Short mmCIF file of C-alpha atoms in Angstrom, two decimals:
data_model
loop_
_atom_site.label_atom_id
_atom_site.label_comp_id
_atom_site.label_asym_id
_atom_site.label_seq_id
_atom_site.Cartn_x
_atom_site.Cartn_y
_atom_site.Cartn_z
CA MET A 28 -22.71 -5.70 -15.37
CA VAL A 29 -19.97 -5.18 -17.81
CA GLY A 30 -20.87 -3.49 -21.22
CA GLU A 31 -24.18 -2.26 -19.82
CA SER A 32 -25.04 1.09 -20.79
CA ARG A 33 -25.54 2.16 -17.16
CA HIS A 34 -21.99 1.52 -16.38
CA VAL A 35 -22.33 -0.14 -13.32
CA ARG A 36 -19.63 -2.04 -12.25
CA VAL A 37 -18.91 -4.33 -9.28
CA LEU A 38 -15.02 -4.99 -8.53
CA ALA A 39 -12.94 -6.74 -5.82
CA GLY A 40 -9.42 -5.46 -4.60
CA CYS A 41 -6.99 -7.26 -2.75
CA MET A 42 -3.91 -6.10 -0.86
CA SER A 43 -1.39 -7.16 1.45
CA GLY A 44 1.14 -4.90 2.37
CA THR A 45 4.51 -4.74 4.02
CA SER A 46 3.60 -5.36 7.25
CA ALA A 47 2.70 -9.26 5.72
CA ASP A 48 0.42 -9.45 8.58
CA GLY A 49 -2.61 -10.41 6.24
CA ILE A 50 -4.68 -10.02 3.56
CA ASP A 51 -7.48 -7.17 3.09
CA THR A 52 -10.10 -7.61 0.41
CA ALA A 53 -12.98 -5.05 -0.46
CA LEU A 54 -15.87 -5.57 -2.88
CA VAL A 55 -16.88 -2.33 -4.43
CA ARG A 56 -19.97 -1.05 -6.47
CA LEU A 57 -19.11 1.76 -9.15
CA GLU A 58 -21.18 3.67 -11.31
CA GLY A 59 -20.57 6.45 -13.99
CA ASP A 60 -17.34 7.93 -15.19
CA PRO A 61 -14.11 6.17 -13.48
CA LEU A 62 -12.71 9.50 -12.70
CA ALA A 63 -15.79 10.49 -10.98
CA PRO A 64 -17.94 7.60 -9.62
CA SER A 65 -20.49 6.97 -7.29
CA TRP A 66 -19.35 4.46 -5.04
CA ASP A 67 -20.10 2.05 -2.38
CA ILE A 68 -18.30 -0.48 -0.33
CA ILE A 69 -20.21 -3.80 -0.44
CA SER A 70 -18.21 -5.86 2.04
CA PHE A 71 -14.77 -5.62 3.35
CA ARG A 72 -12.47 -8.16 5.41
CA THR A 73 -9.42 -9.32 6.57
CA ASP A 74 -7.74 -12.36 6.87
CA PRO A 75 -4.50 -13.13 8.74
CA PHE A 76 -1.90 -15.07 7.10
CA SER A 77 -1.26 -18.19 8.67
CA SER A 78 2.02 -18.04 10.63
CA GLN A 79 3.90 -20.16 8.47
CA LEU A 80 3.25 -18.29 5.19
CA ARG A 81 4.25 -15.13 6.97
CA GLU A 82 7.35 -16.69 8.21
CA GLN A 83 7.79 -17.21 4.28
CA ILE A 84 7.14 -13.86 3.18
CA LEU A 85 9.44 -12.20 5.44
CA ALA A 86 11.92 -14.67 4.37
CA ALA A 87 11.45 -13.73 0.89
CA ALA A 88 11.85 -10.01 1.45
CA ALA A 89 15.28 -10.54 3.15
CA ALA A 90 16.84 -10.62 -0.71
CA ASP A 91 20.18 -12.01 0.46
CA SER A 92 18.48 -15.29 1.68
CA THR A 93 16.07 -16.07 -1.17
CA THR A 94 16.16 -18.47 -3.80
CA ILE A 95 14.16 -18.80 -7.34
CA LEU A 96 12.63 -22.02 -5.78
CA HIS A 97 11.53 -20.35 -2.52
CA GLY A 98 9.72 -17.31 -4.97
CA ALA A 99 8.56 -19.93 -7.15
CA TYR A 100 6.44 -21.74 -4.42
CA LEU A 101 5.50 -18.76 -2.26
CA HIS A 102 4.20 -17.01 -5.76
CA ALA A 103 2.04 -20.13 -6.00
CA GLN A 104 1.08 -20.33 -2.31
CA LEU A 105 -0.02 -16.81 -2.29
CA GLY A 106 -2.12 -17.09 -5.33
CA GLU A 107 -4.03 -19.83 -3.14
CA ALA A 108 -4.31 -17.93 -0.35
CA TYR A 109 -5.50 -14.62 -2.38
CA ALA A 110 -8.04 -16.93 -4.13
CA GLU A 111 -9.27 -18.34 -0.65
CA ALA A 112 -9.36 -14.81 0.98
CA LEU A 113 -11.54 -13.45 -2.32
CA GLN A 114 -14.03 -16.13 -2.16
CA SER A 115 -14.85 -15.40 1.52
CA LEU A 116 -15.29 -12.22 0.51
CA LEU A 117 -17.78 -12.96 -1.90
CA ASP A 118 -19.17 -15.39 0.43
CA GLN A 119 -19.68 -12.67 3.16
CA ALA A 120 -21.29 -10.46 0.60
CA GLY A 121 -23.99 -13.21 -0.86
CA ILE A 122 -22.31 -12.45 -4.46
CA PRO A 123 -21.35 -15.42 -6.78
CA PRO A 124 -18.15 -14.96 -8.75
CA GLY A 125 -19.87 -14.35 -12.18
CA ASP A 126 -21.62 -11.14 -10.87
CA VAL A 127 -17.95 -9.78 -10.38
CA ASP A 128 -16.36 -7.38 -13.10
CA GLY A 129 -13.04 -7.85 -12.34
CA ILE A 130 -10.46 -8.12 -9.33
CA GLY A 131 -7.49 -6.05 -8.41
CA LEU A 132 -4.62 -8.11 -7.04
CA HIS A 133 -1.64 -6.18 -5.84
CA GLY A 134 0.42 -8.98 -4.56
CA GLN A 135 3.01 -9.24 -1.92
CA THR A 136 5.82 -6.90 -2.55
CA VAL A 137 9.01 -8.99 -1.61
CA PHE A 138 11.80 -6.81 -3.04
CA HIS A 139 11.31 -2.86 -4.39
CA ASP A 140 14.22 -1.24 -5.49
CA PRO A 141 13.11 1.23 -8.53
CA ASP A 142 16.24 3.31 -8.20
CA GLY A 143 18.53 0.06 -9.13
CA ARG A 144 20.15 0.93 -5.95
CA PHE A 145 20.90 -2.79 -4.93
CA PRO A 146 23.42 -4.74 -6.98
CA PHE A 147 23.95 -8.14 -6.37
CA THR A 148 25.90 -11.05 -7.02
CA THR A 149 24.39 -14.43 -9.00
CA ALA A 150 26.11 -16.77 -6.67
CA PRO A 151 29.23 -16.75 -4.29
CA GLY A 152 32.18 -15.64 -5.26
CA GLU A 153 31.12 -14.11 -8.67
CA VAL A 154 31.33 -11.06 -10.17
CA GLN A 155 28.72 -8.48 -8.86
CA ALA A 156 25.83 -8.03 -11.33
CA GLU A 157 24.40 -4.74 -12.59
CA ALA A 158 21.20 -3.47 -10.65
CA CYS A 159 18.28 -2.12 -12.52
CA PRO A 160 15.02 -0.57 -11.61
CA VAL A 161 12.74 -3.27 -10.27
CA SER A 162 9.58 -3.69 -8.28
CA LEU A 163 8.58 -7.55 -7.41
CA GLN A 164 5.11 -8.56 -6.30
CA LEU A 165 4.23 -12.46 -5.52
CA GLY A 166 1.02 -14.17 -5.69
CA SER A 167 -0.10 -15.88 -9.05
CA ALA A 168 -2.98 -14.22 -10.52
CA ALA A 169 -3.62 -17.11 -13.13
CA VAL A 170 -4.35 -18.91 -9.60
CA VAL A 171 -7.12 -16.65 -8.67
CA ALA A 172 -8.61 -16.62 -11.92
CA GLU A 173 -8.81 -20.45 -12.20
CA ARG A 174 -10.34 -20.81 -8.83
CA LEU A 175 -12.58 -17.91 -9.57
CA GLY A 176 -13.57 -17.90 -12.80
CA CYS A 177 -12.88 -13.84 -12.63
CA ASP A 178 -11.07 -11.22 -14.56
CA VAL A 179 -7.96 -10.56 -12.62
CA VAL A 180 -5.84 -7.22 -13.20
CA HIS A 181 -2.14 -7.37 -11.43
CA ASP A 182 1.40 -6.46 -11.93
CA PHE A 183 0.22 -2.96 -11.49
CA ARG A 184 4.03 -1.45 -10.86
CA SER A 185 5.80 -2.76 -13.78
CA ARG A 186 4.35 -0.68 -16.61
CA ASP A 187 5.50 2.47 -14.54
CA VAL A 188 8.58 1.44 -13.66
CA ALA A 189 9.47 0.35 -17.11
CA ALA A 190 8.45 4.13 -17.93
CA GLY A 191 11.29 5.61 -15.61
CA GLY A 192 8.74 5.99 -12.31
CA GLN A 193 8.97 4.73 -9.13
CA GLY A 194 5.92 2.12 -9.49
CA ALA A 195 4.82 3.53 -6.25
CA PRO A 196 2.95 4.89 -4.48
CA LEU A 197 -0.27 3.89 -6.45
CA VAL A 198 -3.07 4.41 -3.92
CA PRO A 199 -3.07 8.63 -5.22
CA TYR A 200 -4.94 7.78 -7.89
CA ALA A 201 -7.98 6.11 -5.67
CA ASP A 202 -7.26 8.98 -3.05
CA ALA A 203 -7.81 11.60 -6.00
CA VAL A 204 -11.03 9.69 -7.22
CA LEU A 205 -12.93 9.24 -3.63
CA LEU A 206 -11.20 11.61 -1.46
CA ARG A 207 -10.89 15.00 -3.04
CA SER A 208 -13.02 17.71 -2.08
CA SER A 209 -14.07 21.12 -4.01
CA ASP A 210 -14.00 22.91 -0.65
CA ASN A 211 -11.12 21.86 1.34
CA ASP A 212 -7.53 21.06 0.39
CA ARG A 213 -6.65 17.59 1.89
CA VAL A 214 -4.07 15.50 2.48
CA ALA A 215 -4.78 11.61 2.42
CA GLN A 216 -2.48 10.14 4.99
CA ASN A 217 -1.93 6.34 4.82
CA ILE A 218 0.10 4.55 7.70
CA GLY A 219 0.73 0.95 6.78
CA GLY A 220 4.32 -0.72 7.07
CA ILE A 221 5.14 2.37 4.86
CA ALA A 222 3.67 5.75 5.24
CA ASN A 223 2.56 7.74 2.08
CA LEU A 224 0.70 10.82 1.58
CA THR A 225 -1.34 12.35 -1.14
CA TRP A 226 -1.78 15.64 -1.83
CA LEU A 227 -5.34 16.86 -3.11
CA PRO A 228 -5.71 20.41 -3.82
CA ALA A 229 -9.34 21.79 -3.63
CA GLY A 230 -11.11 21.60 -6.88
CA HIS A 231 -8.50 19.71 -8.59
CA GLY A 232 -8.43 16.32 -10.13
CA LEU A 233 -5.41 14.28 -11.42
CA ASP A 234 -3.63 17.60 -12.62
CA GLY A 235 -3.16 18.56 -9.00
CA VAL A 236 -1.97 15.69 -7.21
CA ILE A 237 1.30 14.85 -5.37
CA GLY A 238 2.08 11.75 -3.70
CA PHE A 239 5.17 9.90 -2.16
CA ASP A 240 6.26 7.90 0.51
CA THR A 241 7.13 9.89 3.74
CA GLY A 242 9.06 6.90 5.38
CA PRO A 243 8.61 4.42 8.13
CA GLY A 244 5.02 3.92 9.03
CA ASN A 245 4.41 1.04 11.30
CA MET A 246 7.08 -0.64 10.18
CA VAL A 247 9.97 0.04 12.85
CA LEU A 248 7.34 0.51 15.51
CA ASP A 249 5.76 -3.12 14.83
CA GLY A 250 9.57 -4.72 14.43
CA LEU A 251 10.82 -3.40 17.59
CA VAL A 252 7.71 -4.48 19.32
CA ARG A 253 8.11 -7.97 17.88
CA ARG A 254 11.69 -8.32 18.74
CA GLY A 255 11.38 -7.06 22.16
CA THR A 256 8.59 -9.44 23.21
CA GLY A 257 9.96 -12.62 21.43
CA GLU A 258 7.42 -12.26 18.82
CA SER A 259 4.70 -12.98 21.60
CA ARG A 260 3.00 -9.24 20.47
CA THR A 261 3.00 -7.85 16.72
CA PHE A 262 2.17 -4.54 17.30
CA ASP A 263 1.67 -1.92 20.14
CA THR A 264 -2.04 -2.50 20.82
CA ASP A 265 -4.08 0.86 21.59
CA GLY A 266 -0.25 2.77 21.87
CA GLU A 267 0.24 1.12 25.31
CA LEU A 268 3.95 0.77 25.31
CA ALA A 269 4.21 3.91 23.68
CA ARG A 270 2.64 5.65 26.27
CA GLU A 271 4.56 4.15 29.15
CA GLY A 272 7.88 5.16 27.39
CA LYS A 273 9.75 8.44 26.66
CA THR A 274 11.54 9.33 23.79
CA ILE A 275 15.31 8.83 23.50
CA PRO A 276 16.51 12.10 21.54
CA GLU A 277 19.87 11.06 20.40
CA LEU A 278 18.48 8.15 18.75
CA LEU A 279 15.51 9.69 17.27
CA ASP A 280 18.23 12.38 15.66
CA THR A 281 20.18 9.12 14.28
CA TRP A 282 16.97 8.01 13.05
CA LEU A 283 15.96 11.17 11.34
CA SER A 284 19.23 11.60 9.46
CA HIS A 285 18.36 8.51 7.37
CA PRO A 286 19.02 10.01 3.60
CA PHE A 287 15.45 8.73 2.23
CA LEU A 288 13.59 11.38 4.41
CA SER A 289 15.30 14.26 2.68
CA ARG A 290 15.17 13.25 -0.48
CA ASP A 291 13.18 14.88 -2.91
CA PRO A 292 9.83 13.25 -4.31
CA PRO A 293 9.09 11.15 -6.41
CA LYS A 294 10.12 8.72 -3.80
CA SER A 295 9.24 5.33 -2.57
CA THR A 296 10.58 3.03 0.35
CA GLY A 297 9.95 -0.44 1.75
CA ARG A 298 11.68 -3.07 3.97
CA GLU A 299 15.01 -2.31 1.92
CA ASP A 300 15.13 0.83 4.22
CA PHE A 301 13.10 0.23 7.41
CA GLY A 302 12.59 -3.82 7.50
CA ASP A 303 14.32 -6.03 9.77
CA PRO A 304 17.97 -4.95 8.78
CA PHE A 305 16.97 -1.72 10.37
CA VAL A 306 15.03 -3.01 13.32
CA GLU A 307 17.81 -5.25 13.88
CA ALA A 308 20.56 -2.97 13.96
CA VAL A 309 18.54 -0.89 16.75
CA TRP A 310 18.00 -4.00 18.98
CA ASP A 311 21.53 -4.82 18.90
CA ARG A 312 22.69 -1.31 19.79
CA CYS A 313 19.81 -0.24 22.14
CA GLY A 314 17.81 -3.35 23.00
CA LYS A 315 19.74 -3.67 26.38
CA LYS A 316 20.55 -0.13 26.65
CA TYR A 317 17.11 1.16 26.86
CA PRO A 318 13.51 -0.23 28.05
CA LEU A 319 11.31 -1.59 25.34
CA ALA A 320 8.87 1.26 26.02
CA ASP A 321 11.10 3.93 25.56
CA LEU A 322 12.25 2.30 22.17
CA VAL A 323 8.72 2.06 21.15
CA ALA A 324 8.04 5.51 22.02
CA THR A 325 10.83 6.73 20.04
CA ALA A 326 9.61 4.78 16.92
CA VAL A 327 6.14 6.49 17.14
CA GLU A 328 8.02 9.74 17.24
CA PHE A 329 10.11 9.01 14.44
CA THR A 330 6.81 8.30 12.12
CA ALA A 331 5.27 11.14 13.37
CA GLU A 332 8.06 13.49 12.84
CA SER A 333 9.49 12.20 9.18
CA ILE A 334 5.47 12.72 8.31
CA ALA A 335 5.61 16.11 9.50
CA ARG A 336 8.83 16.98 7.84
CA ALA A 337 7.62 15.86 4.70
CA TYR A 338 4.59 18.28 5.12
CA GLY A 339 7.11 20.88 5.59
CA ARG A 340 9.75 20.44 3.03
CA PHE A 341 7.45 19.23 -0.01
CA LEU A 342 4.01 20.68 0.71
CA PRO A 343 2.71 24.30 0.66
CA GLN A 344 2.34 25.74 4.38
CA VAL A 345 -0.49 23.80 6.69
CA GLY A 346 -3.44 26.04 6.54
CA ALA A 347 -6.30 26.00 9.23
CA ASP A 348 -8.76 24.89 6.53
CA TRP A 349 -6.59 21.67 5.57
CA GLU A 350 -7.93 18.11 6.15
CA VAL A 351 -5.53 15.58 6.67
CA VAL A 352 -7.67 12.35 6.25
CA VAL A 353 -5.73 9.44 7.92
CA SER A 354 -6.17 5.56 7.29
CA GLY A 355 -4.02 2.24 7.45
CA GLY A 356 -3.24 0.55 10.68
CA GLY A 357 -1.77 3.69 12.13
CA ALA A 358 -5.02 5.34 12.43
CA ARG A 359 -5.74 2.70 15.10
CA ASN A 360 -2.48 4.14 17.26
CA PRO A 361 -3.91 6.90 19.44
CA VAL A 362 -0.61 7.74 20.69
CA LEU A 363 0.33 8.21 16.83
CA MET A 364 -2.38 9.97 16.22
CA GLU A 365 -1.82 12.75 18.99
CA ARG A 366 1.86 13.10 17.88
CA LEU A 367 0.64 13.73 14.60
CA SER A 368 -1.96 15.87 15.18
CA ARG A 369 0.48 18.29 17.39
CA ARG A 370 2.84 18.49 14.87
CA LEU A 371 0.33 19.22 11.52
CA ALA A 372 -1.58 21.87 13.59
CA PRO A 373 -3.77 24.16 12.90
CA ALA A 374 -4.86 21.30 10.31
CA ARG A 375 -7.58 19.26 11.26
CA LEU A 376 -6.70 15.37 11.41
CA MET A 377 -9.22 13.12 10.79
CA VAL A 378 -9.91 9.15 10.11
CA SER A 379 -11.19 8.35 6.47
CA ASP A 380 -14.17 6.56 8.24
CA GLU A 381 -15.59 9.95 8.70
CA LEU A 382 -15.92 10.04 4.86
CA GLY A 383 -17.44 6.37 4.20
CA LEU A 384 -14.02 5.11 3.76
CA PRO A 385 -13.07 2.43 6.67
CA VAL A 386 -9.32 3.38 7.57
CA ASP A 387 -8.30 -0.63 7.34
CA ALA A 388 -9.89 -1.26 3.70
CA LYS A 389 -8.81 1.67 1.57
CA GLU A 390 -5.91 -0.06 0.00
CA ALA A 391 -7.91 -2.53 -0.81
CA VAL A 392 -10.77 -0.53 -2.37
CA ALA A 393 -7.70 1.06 -3.90
CA PHE A 394 -6.94 -1.64 -6.01
CA ALA A 395 -10.59 -2.24 -6.86
CA LEU A 396 -10.32 1.22 -8.22
CA LEU A 397 -6.81 0.27 -10.31
CA ALA A 398 -8.84 -2.45 -11.64
CA ASP A 399 -11.71 -0.36 -12.77
CA ALA A 400 -9.25 2.03 -14.63
CA PHE A 401 -7.44 -0.75 -16.40
CA LEU A 402 -10.67 -2.10 -17.46
CA MET A 403 -12.16 1.22 -18.49
CA GLY A 404 -8.56 2.22 -20.26
CA VAL A 405 -8.07 4.69 -17.89
CA PRO A 406 -4.31 5.66 -16.92
CA ALA A 407 -3.77 5.48 -13.43
CA GLY A 408 -0.13 6.57 -13.38
CA ILE A 409 0.23 9.82 -12.29
CA PRO A 410 3.88 10.82 -13.68
CA ALA A 411 3.58 14.00 -10.41
CA VAL A 412 3.50 11.07 -8.04
CA THR A 413 6.12 8.59 -9.44
CA GLY A 414 8.25 10.38 -11.91
CA ALA A 415 7.35 8.39 -14.77
CA ARG A 416 8.01 10.05 -18.13
CA LYS A 417 4.25 9.58 -19.18
CA PRO A 418 0.88 8.56 -17.52
CA SER A 419 0.26 4.86 -18.16
CA VAL A 420 -2.51 2.01 -18.00
CA LEU A 421 -1.41 -0.11 -15.06
CA GLY A 422 -1.73 -3.36 -15.03
CA SER A 423 -1.63 -6.71 -16.81
CA LEU A 424 -5.03 -8.92 -17.33
CA VAL A 425 -5.45 -12.58 -16.48
CA PRO A 426 -9.02 -13.42 -18.11
CA GLY A 427 -11.48 -15.41 -16.01
CA ARG A 428 -13.93 -17.23 -17.82
CA GLY A 429 -13.47 -15.42 -21.11
CA ARG A 430 -16.21 -12.81 -20.57
CA LEU A 431 -14.51 -9.59 -21.62
CA LEU A 432 -10.95 -8.90 -23.47
CA VAL A 433 -10.59 -5.14 -22.96
CA ARG A 434 -13.70 -3.10 -22.20
CA PRO A 435 -12.50 0.02 -24.45
CA PHE A 436 -12.73 -2.25 -27.13
CA LEU A 437 -16.49 -2.58 -26.36
CA ASP A 438 -16.91 1.40 -26.13
CA ARG A 439 -15.46 1.46 -29.85
CA GLY A 440 -17.83 -1.26 -30.86
CA GLY A 441 -14.84 -3.64 -31.55
CA PRO A 442 -14.87 -7.19 -31.13
CA GLY A 443 -13.99 -7.26 -27.46
CA ARG A 444 -15.75 -10.19 -26.51
CA LEU A 445 -14.40 -14.03 -26.05
CA PRO A 446 -16.69 -17.01 -26.53
CA GLU A 447 -17.88 -18.35 -23.09
CA ALA A 448 -15.71 -21.16 -21.41
CA GLU A 449 -16.99 -24.55 -21.67
#
């Protein structure tokens, strides 16, 4: 446990992504150096959001319709949902909360504007207010700490944004810790709602890492499926629609001209660029003009092509010894994987399961590692990834039952412990 000389830690990670379809939780055992630990996944699960909570999340992400009251209630409700999901994870693993050294809680992103691109008005008719860099995640860490009695590390993005960075992507730290190879160049390619990559040159640690969002992952694809089926389907199961459809070249060319795709890294994106407004605009123009299967096929091609172009623009030339390690929901779409494999040849495409990291678990595992980095005093903010002025220790701590203040204090022999709560 915490403070023991063998440095074995048990940490949980909790993640809900831009798709807002559910909560991923993972319980991870780590031992040794936080930058090169031995590790294993004790347990993992996904708990879907209720339809009501999901609707509230999507409404909150539509910034022009969100109120402070809505955000405040959603913050508390998400905290309860995260606590329930984490308790289910611990029950599944047969591990009591008292045996958990910390929880990494990402929260639900409802607004991400690290470049200050979206000025706003405080009320109808009032003068437009000046935008500033911001990334907002909801989900009360205090509720999670109170319900489980565990130390909760949260608010991972704010410090990096304050240091001039994008605050995203955050997963490259975990990619470097878990997936780097001494023999082969690797790219960790995550395809969630948004797609992001981490370049891991052979034999390097954090010093060689490059990472950034490449553009849409499943967000446009899933949005079109939901819109075209009247919400009866939320994603294209096994790529069935995409396989039936044909790519619409003129539409694909229009989408590929999106300015985000040609921006130099560091860069990150979200619903503000590729969410419901993007999907609704496509549907209004094309919903009656083309079959749904063709729109979905085009969305798959959009994701694959935007990823491949990012490799061509911003990474070294793809080599035959490269390993592209895919995770996230997109790894479950065989049509997308086929298109991506073709576009990234001669690199070898694999799923992260082959390296012991389940494709659906990676981001939850990543936040367990980010919590570990915070508690061990390790800067997990990578300036080459986010564009921050300096590396930062990421996160804020809500203590559980007062077992621990900050672990580096213990390592220095300082008075790091608080009294046990009654």
